Amino acid sequence: MTTMVRRALLSVWDKTGLVPFAERLVAQGVELVSTGGTSRALKEAGLPVTDVSDVTKFPEIMDGRVKTLHPGIHGGLLADLSKDEHKAALQAHGIGPIGLVVCNLYPFENAVESGAGAADLVETIDVGGPSMTRAAAKNFAHVAIVVDPADYDAVAAALEAGGTDLALRRRLAAKAFARLSAYDATIAAWMDETTRDDDVAIDHKVWAAFGGKRVAEMRYGENPHQSAAFYRATGGGGIASARIVQGKALSYNNVADGDAALSAVADFKDEVAAVIVKHANPCGIAIGSSLAEAYERARMCDPVSAFGGVIALSRPLDKDTAEKIAAIFTEVVIAPGATDEALAVVAAKPNVRLLLVDALPELSGTMVHTVGGGFLLQSKDDGFVPRSAMTVATKRQPTVAEWADLAFAWRAVKHIKSNAILYARGQATVGVGAGQMSRVDSARIAAWKAAEAAKTAGDAETWTKGSVAASDAFFPFADGLETIVAAGATAVIQPGGSRRDDEVIAAADAAGIAMVMTGMRHFRH
């Protein structure tokens, strides 16, 4: 069903493209009704405009909080013109139908990101705009609602061709409801943030709301037959706030791996650290006296997997580190800044995607995982365990050097998919076993990778000899620990809590190694 538009209501904050669009409406004989700043902008352009107050016979009041909330407006928006009684009501009350609404909302999201105070934010919560938008979208059978200037051309072209059709109006209504949902989700999140009890990590509300704006359409998703797009939440930070300095557009997998790398390096924000991720798992994490050293130590953990990897750094990218990174094929580099010299080095590798962030992400917050028909929401794994809360379960105490490596390994292992076993030495990973169904297999794979890396480096001795090991969860049997002992590790850190802890501890004592229990698990799925 094609609908001619005789009257349009325009009330926008973002006036991009407004005047040219309104000129096309007027050329089609459409009467313009408008409010406040929108009305002024149209009048200044020489266009005929009827003020909303002339329609409602009531002035704007309360600093503009109340202007369009009136039957003279909403009756024109909500009238079902297929019903005689609705048309009769319009006539009886002198209300003219409105066939087109152009409305975008007060920029609450922008105000949040600018750090505005609570009083200013409250005044930026739009009421009239969402009300008009919702009314028009509900009545899409007769009214077209435009919330995005990107749709001006399509709507104007439809009117110039004779009117808006039902498919277009329904598509515009769906977009409007999505916009309202994202807008309200941002407000709800801010309200929750400012009212939450500080003693509660996450208050799981009865209703959960999430919203975001599309920032990019991907060529495809995880695989070429899957479609994908990237959305940014208001004030989200992290990978969604990164600026692409150079390189091709990010792929779905680039974003996923970049998020994993950035989250991992954030756990080492107080040190000079580098993380290399491949297929969502770190294949190298290291601390160094310089950024270049940290990167090189991370790369040497698994130089084969580092090829084509995603790198996150805890310090601004410098020339020396950039030169080392540029020496092999790298997909993405993420850092909190970069020197001009580093930018020049990376520029010689145009396929490298360089992303800069203002700050490393916070470890706290929430995570959402979609499932069929719903989603799971949980707090991030920010589980720091101070040494004073750890228990040495074995007869032998860790040495000072082992304690340092155990603390490093415990922070690193939580970023590896379960079942996870990690070997570390000198504040660097030397072997990573990830995502295996058996913890024993993870321990074996990590030891094998360490041996292969040592061969690549020309070392005759495997790098797990004299290392420490971290397990993301307890050992259900002693066989996993025995595999670690056979690899040459001298100390282990694990949560504990198995029914067979006594057997595992006895195996550690028999091997003469130290074992520390944290009481905290780091499953990652």
Short mmCIF file of N, CA and C in Angstrom, two decimals, residues 160-293:
data_model
loop_
_atom_site.label_atom_id
_atom_site.label_comp_id
_atom_site.label_asym_id
_atom_site.label_seq_id
_atom_site.Cartn_x
_atom_site.Cartn_y
_atom_site.Cartn_z
N GLU A 160 8.72 11.29 -4.30
CA GLU A 160 8.76 11.83 -5.65
C GLU A 160 8.21 10.84 -6.67
N ALA A 161 8.20 9.56 -6.29
CA ALA A 161 7.66 8.53 -7.18
C ALA A 161 6.20 8.23 -6.89
N GLY A 162 5.61 8.93 -5.93
CA GLY A 162 4.19 8.73 -5.68
C GLY A 162 3.83 8.42 -4.25
N GLY A 163 4.81 8.10 -3.37
CA GLY A 163 4.50 7.84 -1.97
C GLY A 163 5.33 6.71 -1.40
N THR A 164 5.26 6.56 -0.08
CA THR A 164 6.00 5.49 0.59
C THR A 164 5.20 4.20 0.54
N ASP A 165 5.87 3.08 0.28
CA ASP A 165 5.14 1.81 0.30
C ASP A 165 5.29 1.13 1.66
N LEU A 166 4.48 0.12 1.89
CA LEU A 166 4.43 -0.54 3.19
C LEU A 166 5.77 -1.16 3.56
N ALA A 167 6.47 -1.77 2.58
CA ALA A 167 7.75 -2.41 2.88
C ALA A 167 8.76 -1.39 3.39
N LEU A 168 8.80 -0.21 2.77
CA LEU A 168 9.72 0.84 3.21
C LEU A 168 9.34 1.32 4.61
N ARG A 169 8.06 1.55 4.85
CA ARG A 169 7.64 2.05 6.16
C ARG A 169 7.93 1.03 7.26
N ARG A 170 7.72 -0.24 6.95
CA ARG A 170 8.00 -1.26 7.96
C ARG A 170 9.49 -1.34 8.25
N ARG A 171 10.31 -1.23 7.21
CA ARG A 171 11.77 -1.26 7.39
C ARG A 171 12.23 -0.06 8.23
N LEU A 172 11.67 1.10 7.95
CA LEU A 172 12.01 2.29 8.73
C LEU A 172 11.55 2.15 10.18
N ALA A 173 10.39 1.54 10.39
CA ALA A 173 9.88 1.35 11.75
C ALA A 173 10.77 0.40 12.54
N ALA A 174 11.22 -0.65 11.89
CA ALA A 174 12.11 -1.59 12.57
C ALA A 174 13.40 -0.88 13.00
N LYS A 175 13.93 -0.04 12.12
CA LYS A 175 15.14 0.71 12.45
C LYS A 175 14.87 1.66 13.61
N ALA A 176 13.70 2.27 13.62
CA ALA A 176 13.36 3.21 14.68
C ALA A 176 13.27 2.50 16.03
N PHE A 177 12.62 1.34 16.07
CA PHE A 177 12.52 0.60 17.33
C PHE A 177 13.90 0.15 17.82
N ALA A 178 14.77 -0.25 16.89
CA ALA A 178 16.13 -0.64 17.27
C ALA A 178 16.88 0.55 17.84
N ARG A 179 16.69 1.72 17.21
CA ARG A 179 17.35 2.93 17.73
C ARG A 179 16.86 3.25 19.13
N LEU A 180 15.56 3.17 19.34
CA LEU A 180 15.02 3.44 20.67
C LEU A 180 15.55 2.45 21.70
N SER A 181 15.64 1.19 21.30
CA SER A 181 16.13 0.16 22.21
C SER A 181 17.57 0.45 22.62
N ALA A 182 18.43 0.79 21.66
CA ALA A 182 19.83 1.09 21.98
C ALA A 182 19.94 2.35 22.84
N TYR A 183 19.11 3.34 22.54
CA TYR A 183 19.11 4.59 23.31
C TYR A 183 18.73 4.32 24.76
N ASP A 184 17.64 3.59 24.94
CA ASP A 184 17.17 3.31 26.30
C ASP A 184 18.14 2.40 27.05
N ALA A 185 18.81 1.50 26.32
CA ALA A 185 19.78 0.62 26.96
C ALA A 185 20.94 1.43 27.52
N THR A 186 21.37 2.46 26.79
CA THR A 186 22.45 3.31 27.27
C THR A 186 22.03 4.06 28.53
N ILE A 187 20.81 4.56 28.53
CA ILE A 187 20.30 5.26 29.71
C ILE A 187 20.21 4.31 30.90
N ALA A 188 19.69 3.10 30.65
CA ALA A 188 19.57 2.11 31.73
C ALA A 188 20.93 1.76 32.30
N ALA A 189 21.93 1.61 31.42
CA ALA A 189 23.28 1.26 31.89
C ALA A 189 23.86 2.38 32.74
N TRP A 190 23.63 3.63 32.32
CA TRP A 190 24.13 4.76 33.11
C TRP A 190 23.42 4.82 34.46
N MET A 191 22.12 4.65 34.46
CA MET A 191 21.37 4.66 35.71
C MET A 191 21.87 3.55 36.64
N ASP A 192 22.08 2.38 36.08
CA ASP A 192 22.54 1.25 36.87
C ASP A 192 23.92 1.53 37.45
N GLU A 193 24.78 2.12 36.63
CA GLU A 193 26.16 2.41 37.06
C GLU A 193 26.16 3.40 38.22
N THR A 194 25.23 4.34 38.22
CA THR A 194 25.23 5.38 39.24
C THR A 194 24.42 5.01 40.47
N THR A 195 23.72 3.90 40.42
CA THR A 195 22.90 3.51 41.58
C THR A 195 23.31 2.18 42.18
N ARG A 196 24.25 1.48 41.51
CA ARG A 196 24.61 0.15 41.99
C ARG A 196 25.33 0.21 43.33
N ASP A 197 25.07 -0.76 44.16
CA ASP A 197 25.75 -0.91 45.44
C ASP A 197 27.20 -1.29 45.17
N ASP A 198 28.14 -0.51 45.67
CA ASP A 198 29.56 -0.78 45.42
C ASP A 198 30.00 -2.12 45.98
N ASP A 199 29.24 -2.65 46.93
CA ASP A 199 29.61 -3.94 47.53
C ASP A 199 29.14 -5.12 46.69
N VAL A 200 28.38 -4.84 45.63
CA VAL A 200 27.88 -5.90 44.77
C VAL A 200 28.63 -5.85 43.44
N ALA A 201 29.31 -6.94 43.08
CA ALA A 201 30.10 -6.95 41.84
C ALA A 201 29.23 -6.67 40.63
N ILE A 202 28.14 -7.39 40.51
CA ILE A 202 27.18 -7.16 39.42
C ILE A 202 25.79 -7.41 39.99
N ASP A 203 24.92 -6.45 39.81
CA ASP A 203 23.53 -6.62 40.22
C ASP A 203 22.76 -7.12 39.01
N HIS A 204 22.43 -8.40 39.01
CA HIS A 204 21.77 -9.00 37.86
C HIS A 204 20.28 -8.63 37.89
N LYS A 205 19.95 -7.60 37.13
CA LYS A 205 18.59 -7.10 37.10
C LYS A 205 17.66 -8.13 36.45
N VAL A 206 16.36 -7.96 36.73
CA VAL A 206 15.37 -8.83 36.11
C VAL A 206 15.37 -8.65 34.60
N TRP A 207 15.52 -7.40 34.15
CA TRP A 207 15.57 -7.11 32.72
C TRP A 207 16.96 -6.62 32.36
N ALA A 208 17.52 -7.17 31.30
CA ALA A 208 18.84 -6.74 30.83
C ALA A 208 18.68 -6.09 29.45
N ALA A 209 19.36 -4.98 29.25
CA ALA A 209 19.25 -4.26 27.98
C ALA A 209 20.65 -3.95 27.46
N PHE A 210 20.82 -4.16 26.16
CA PHE A 210 22.10 -3.87 25.51
C PHE A 210 21.82 -3.13 24.21
N GLY A 211 22.71 -2.26 23.87
CA GLY A 211 22.54 -1.53 22.62
C GLY A 211 23.88 -1.18 22.02
N GLY A 212 23.89 -0.94 20.73
CA GLY A 212 25.11 -0.54 20.06
C GLY A 212 24.81 -0.02 18.68
N LYS A 213 25.77 0.72 18.13
CA LYS A 213 25.62 1.26 16.79
C LYS A 213 26.60 0.58 15.86
N ARG A 214 26.12 0.23 14.68
CA ARG A 214 27.00 -0.44 13.72
C ARG A 214 28.10 0.53 13.29
N VAL A 215 29.34 0.08 13.41
CA VAL A 215 30.47 0.90 12.97
C VAL A 215 31.11 0.34 11.70
N ALA A 216 30.81 -0.92 11.40
CA ALA A 216 31.40 -1.51 10.19
C ALA A 216 30.63 -2.74 9.78
N GLU A 217 30.47 -2.91 8.48
CA GLU A 217 29.99 -4.17 7.94
C GLU A 217 31.19 -4.97 7.48
N MET A 218 31.28 -6.20 7.93
CA MET A 218 32.41 -7.05 7.60
C MET A 218 32.22 -7.70 6.23
N ARG A 219 33.33 -8.03 5.59
CA ARG A 219 33.23 -8.78 4.33
C ARG A 219 32.51 -10.09 4.58
N TYR A 220 32.79 -10.70 5.74
CA TYR A 220 32.11 -11.93 6.16
C TYR A 220 32.42 -12.16 7.63
N GLY A 221 31.84 -13.22 8.19
CA GLY A 221 32.04 -13.53 9.59
C GLY A 221 33.25 -14.41 9.83
N GLU A 222 33.11 -15.39 10.72
CA GLU A 222 34.23 -16.29 10.98
C GLU A 222 34.64 -17.03 9.72
N ASN A 223 33.66 -17.30 8.86
CA ASN A 223 33.90 -18.00 7.60
C ASN A 223 33.23 -17.23 6.47
N PRO A 224 33.70 -17.42 5.24
CA PRO A 224 33.16 -16.63 4.12
C PRO A 224 31.67 -16.76 3.87
N HIS A 225 31.06 -17.89 4.29
CA HIS A 225 29.62 -18.03 4.06
C HIS A 225 28.77 -17.38 5.15
N GLN A 226 29.42 -16.75 6.14
CA GLN A 226 28.69 -16.10 7.23
C GLN A 226 28.77 -14.58 7.07
N SER A 227 27.65 -13.89 7.26
CA SER A 227 27.66 -12.44 7.22
C SER A 227 27.94 -11.91 8.63
N ALA A 228 28.44 -10.66 8.71
CA ALA A 228 28.80 -10.12 10.02
C ALA A 228 28.87 -8.60 9.97
N ALA A 229 28.70 -7.98 11.12
CA ALA A 229 28.87 -6.55 11.28
C ALA A 229 29.45 -6.30 12.68
N PHE A 230 30.06 -5.14 12.86
CA PHE A 230 30.71 -4.76 14.12
C PHE A 230 29.92 -3.61 14.74
N TYR A 231 29.53 -3.76 15.99
CA TYR A 231 28.76 -2.74 16.70
C TYR A 231 29.55 -2.22 17.89
N ARG A 232 29.38 -0.95 18.15
CA ARG A 232 30.06 -0.32 19.29
C ARG A 232 29.04 0.13 20.31
N ALA A 233 29.25 -0.25 21.56
CA ALA A 233 28.38 0.20 22.65
C ALA A 233 28.88 1.55 23.15
N THR A 234 27.98 2.37 23.66
CA THR A 234 28.36 3.68 24.18
C THR A 234 29.32 3.54 25.35
N GLY A 235 30.43 4.24 25.27
CA GLY A 235 31.40 4.23 26.35
C GLY A 235 32.03 2.88 26.58
N GLY A 236 31.99 2.03 25.55
CA GLY A 236 32.46 0.66 25.73
C GLY A 236 33.95 0.52 25.93
N GLY A 237 34.75 1.41 25.32
CA GLY A 237 36.19 1.27 25.42
C GLY A 237 36.69 0.02 24.72
N GLY A 238 37.90 -0.42 25.06
CA GLY A 238 38.44 -1.65 24.51
C GLY A 238 38.62 -1.60 23.00
N ILE A 239 38.50 -2.76 22.37
CA ILE A 239 38.74 -2.89 20.94
C ILE A 239 37.75 -2.06 20.14
N ALA A 240 36.54 -1.86 20.65
CA ALA A 240 35.53 -1.11 19.91
C ALA A 240 35.87 0.37 19.82
N SER A 241 36.76 0.85 20.69
CA SER A 241 37.14 2.26 20.68
C SER A 241 38.50 2.49 20.01
N ALA A 242 39.10 1.42 19.50
CA ALA A 242 40.41 1.57 18.87
C ALA A 242 40.32 2.34 17.56
N ARG A 243 41.32 3.14 17.28
CA ARG A 243 41.39 3.90 16.03
C ARG A 243 42.29 3.15 15.04
N ILE A 244 41.79 2.91 13.85
CA ILE A 244 42.59 2.23 12.83
C ILE A 244 43.47 3.26 12.15
N VAL A 245 44.77 3.17 12.38
CA VAL A 245 45.72 4.14 11.83
C VAL A 245 46.10 3.78 10.41
N GLN A 246 46.23 2.49 10.15
CA GLN A 246 46.55 2.05 8.79
C GLN A 246 46.13 0.60 8.61
N GLY A 247 46.12 0.17 7.37
CA GLY A 247 45.82 -1.21 7.04
C GLY A 247 44.42 -1.40 6.51
N LYS A 248 44.15 -2.62 6.07
CA LYS A 248 42.83 -2.96 5.54
C LYS A 248 41.79 -2.94 6.65
N ALA A 249 40.52 -2.96 6.24
CA ALA A 249 39.44 -3.02 7.22
C ALA A 249 39.57 -4.29 8.06
N LEU A 250 39.18 -4.19 9.31
CA LEU A 250 39.26 -5.34 10.21
C LEU A 250 38.26 -6.40 9.80
N SER A 251 38.67 -7.65 9.93
CA SER A 251 37.76 -8.77 9.71
C SER A 251 37.11 -9.15 11.05
N TYR A 252 36.11 -10.00 10.97
CA TYR A 252 35.45 -10.50 12.18
C TYR A 252 36.48 -11.15 13.10
N ASN A 253 37.34 -12.00 12.54
CA ASN A 253 38.33 -12.70 13.35
C ASN A 253 39.40 -11.75 13.88
N ASN A 254 39.74 -10.69 13.12
CA ASN A 254 40.67 -9.68 13.61
C ASN A 254 40.13 -9.04 14.88
N VAL A 255 38.85 -8.69 14.86
CA VAL A 255 38.25 -8.05 16.02
C VAL A 255 38.22 -9.01 17.22
N ALA A 256 37.83 -10.25 16.99
CA ALA A 256 37.77 -11.23 18.07
C ALA A 256 39.15 -11.48 18.67
N ASP A 257 40.15 -11.66 17.81
CA ASP A 257 41.51 -11.89 18.31
C ASP A 257 42.09 -10.63 18.95
N GLY A 258 41.76 -9.48 18.36
CA GLY A 258 42.23 -8.23 18.95
C GLY A 258 41.69 -8.01 20.34
N ASP A 259 40.43 -8.36 20.53
CA ASP A 259 39.82 -8.24 21.85
C ASP A 259 40.51 -9.17 22.85
N ALA A 260 40.80 -10.40 22.43
CA ALA A 260 41.48 -11.34 23.31
C ALA A 260 42.87 -10.84 23.68
N ALA A 261 43.60 -10.30 22.70
CA ALA A 261 44.95 -9.81 22.95
C ALA A 261 44.94 -8.59 23.87
N LEU A 262 44.01 -7.67 23.60
CA LEU A 262 43.94 -6.45 24.40
C LEU A 262 43.53 -6.76 25.84
N SER A 263 42.61 -7.70 26.00
CA SER A 263 42.18 -8.10 27.34
C SER A 263 43.33 -8.74 28.11
N ALA A 264 44.13 -9.54 27.41
CA ALA A 264 45.24 -10.21 28.07
C ALA A 264 46.33 -9.22 28.49
N VAL A 265 46.69 -8.31 27.59
CA VAL A 265 47.78 -7.38 27.92
C VAL A 265 47.34 -6.41 29.02
N ALA A 266 46.03 -6.17 29.15
CA ALA A 266 45.54 -5.29 30.22
C ALA A 266 45.85 -5.86 31.60
N ASP A 267 46.01 -7.18 31.68
CA ASP A 267 46.37 -7.80 32.96
C ASP A 267 47.81 -7.49 33.33
N PHE A 268 48.56 -6.94 32.38
CA PHE A 268 49.98 -6.62 32.62
C PHE A 268 50.24 -5.14 32.36
N LYS A 269 49.22 -4.30 32.61
CA LYS A 269 49.34 -2.88 32.27
C LYS A 269 50.39 -2.16 33.10
N ASP A 270 50.74 -2.72 34.25
CA ASP A 270 51.76 -2.08 35.08
C ASP A 270 53.18 -2.48 34.68
N GLU A 271 53.30 -3.42 33.77
CA GLU A 271 54.61 -3.86 33.29
C GLU A 271 54.76 -3.56 31.81
N VAL A 272 55.98 -3.68 31.31
CA VAL A 272 56.23 -3.59 29.88
C VAL A 272 55.98 -4.99 29.32
N ALA A 273 54.89 -5.16 28.59
CA ALA A 273 54.45 -6.50 28.22
C ALA A 273 53.97 -6.56 26.79
N ALA A 274 54.01 -7.77 26.24
CA ALA A 274 53.51 -8.04 24.89
C ALA A 274 52.74 -9.34 24.91
N VAL A 275 51.66 -9.38 24.13
CA VAL A 275 50.83 -10.59 23.99
C VAL A 275 50.63 -10.85 22.51
N ILE A 276 50.80 -12.09 22.10
CA ILE A 276 50.52 -12.50 20.72
C ILE A 276 49.39 -13.52 20.76
N VAL A 277 48.35 -13.27 19.98
CA VAL A 277 47.17 -14.14 19.98
C VAL A 277 46.98 -14.76 18.61
N LYS A 278 46.61 -16.02 18.59
CA LYS A 278 46.25 -16.72 17.37
C LYS A 278 44.98 -17.51 17.64
N HIS A 279 43.95 -17.28 16.87
CA HIS A 279 42.68 -17.99 17.02
C HIS A 279 42.17 -17.92 18.46
N ALA A 280 42.17 -16.70 19.00
CA ALA A 280 41.59 -16.36 20.32
C ALA A 280 42.39 -16.87 21.50
N ASN A 281 43.53 -17.54 21.27
CA ASN A 281 44.38 -18.01 22.35
C ASN A 281 45.73 -17.33 22.30
N PRO A 282 46.25 -16.86 23.43
CA PRO A 282 47.62 -16.35 23.43
C PRO A 282 48.61 -17.46 23.10
N CYS A 283 49.50 -17.20 22.15
CA CYS A 283 50.58 -18.16 21.87
C CYS A 283 51.90 -17.62 22.41
N GLY A 284 51.83 -16.48 23.10
CA GLY A 284 53.01 -15.93 23.74
C GLY A 284 52.65 -14.72 24.57
N ILE A 285 53.09 -14.70 25.82
CA ILE A 285 52.93 -13.56 26.72
C ILE A 285 54.25 -13.36 27.43
N ALA A 286 54.73 -12.12 27.48
CA ALA A 286 56.02 -11.90 28.13
C ALA A 286 56.14 -10.49 28.65
N ILE A 287 56.97 -10.37 29.69
CA ILE A 287 57.36 -9.08 30.25
C ILE A 287 58.83 -8.88 29.89
N GLY A 288 59.22 -7.65 29.62
CA GLY A 288 60.61 -7.38 29.28
C GLY A 288 61.10 -6.07 29.86
N SER A 289 62.41 -5.84 29.78
CA SER A 289 62.97 -4.57 30.23
C SER A 289 62.68 -3.47 29.21
N SER A 290 62.39 -3.88 27.98
CA SER A 290 61.96 -2.95 26.93
C SER A 290 60.81 -3.60 26.18
N LEU A 291 60.08 -2.80 25.41
CA LEU A 291 58.96 -3.35 24.65
C LEU A 291 59.45 -4.33 23.60
N ALA A 292 60.56 -4.00 22.96
CA ALA A 292 61.12 -4.89 21.94
C ALA A 292 61.49 -6.24 22.55
N GLU A 293 62.06 -6.21 23.75
CA GLU A 293 62.43 -7.47 24.42
C GLU A 293 61.18 -8.26 24.79
#
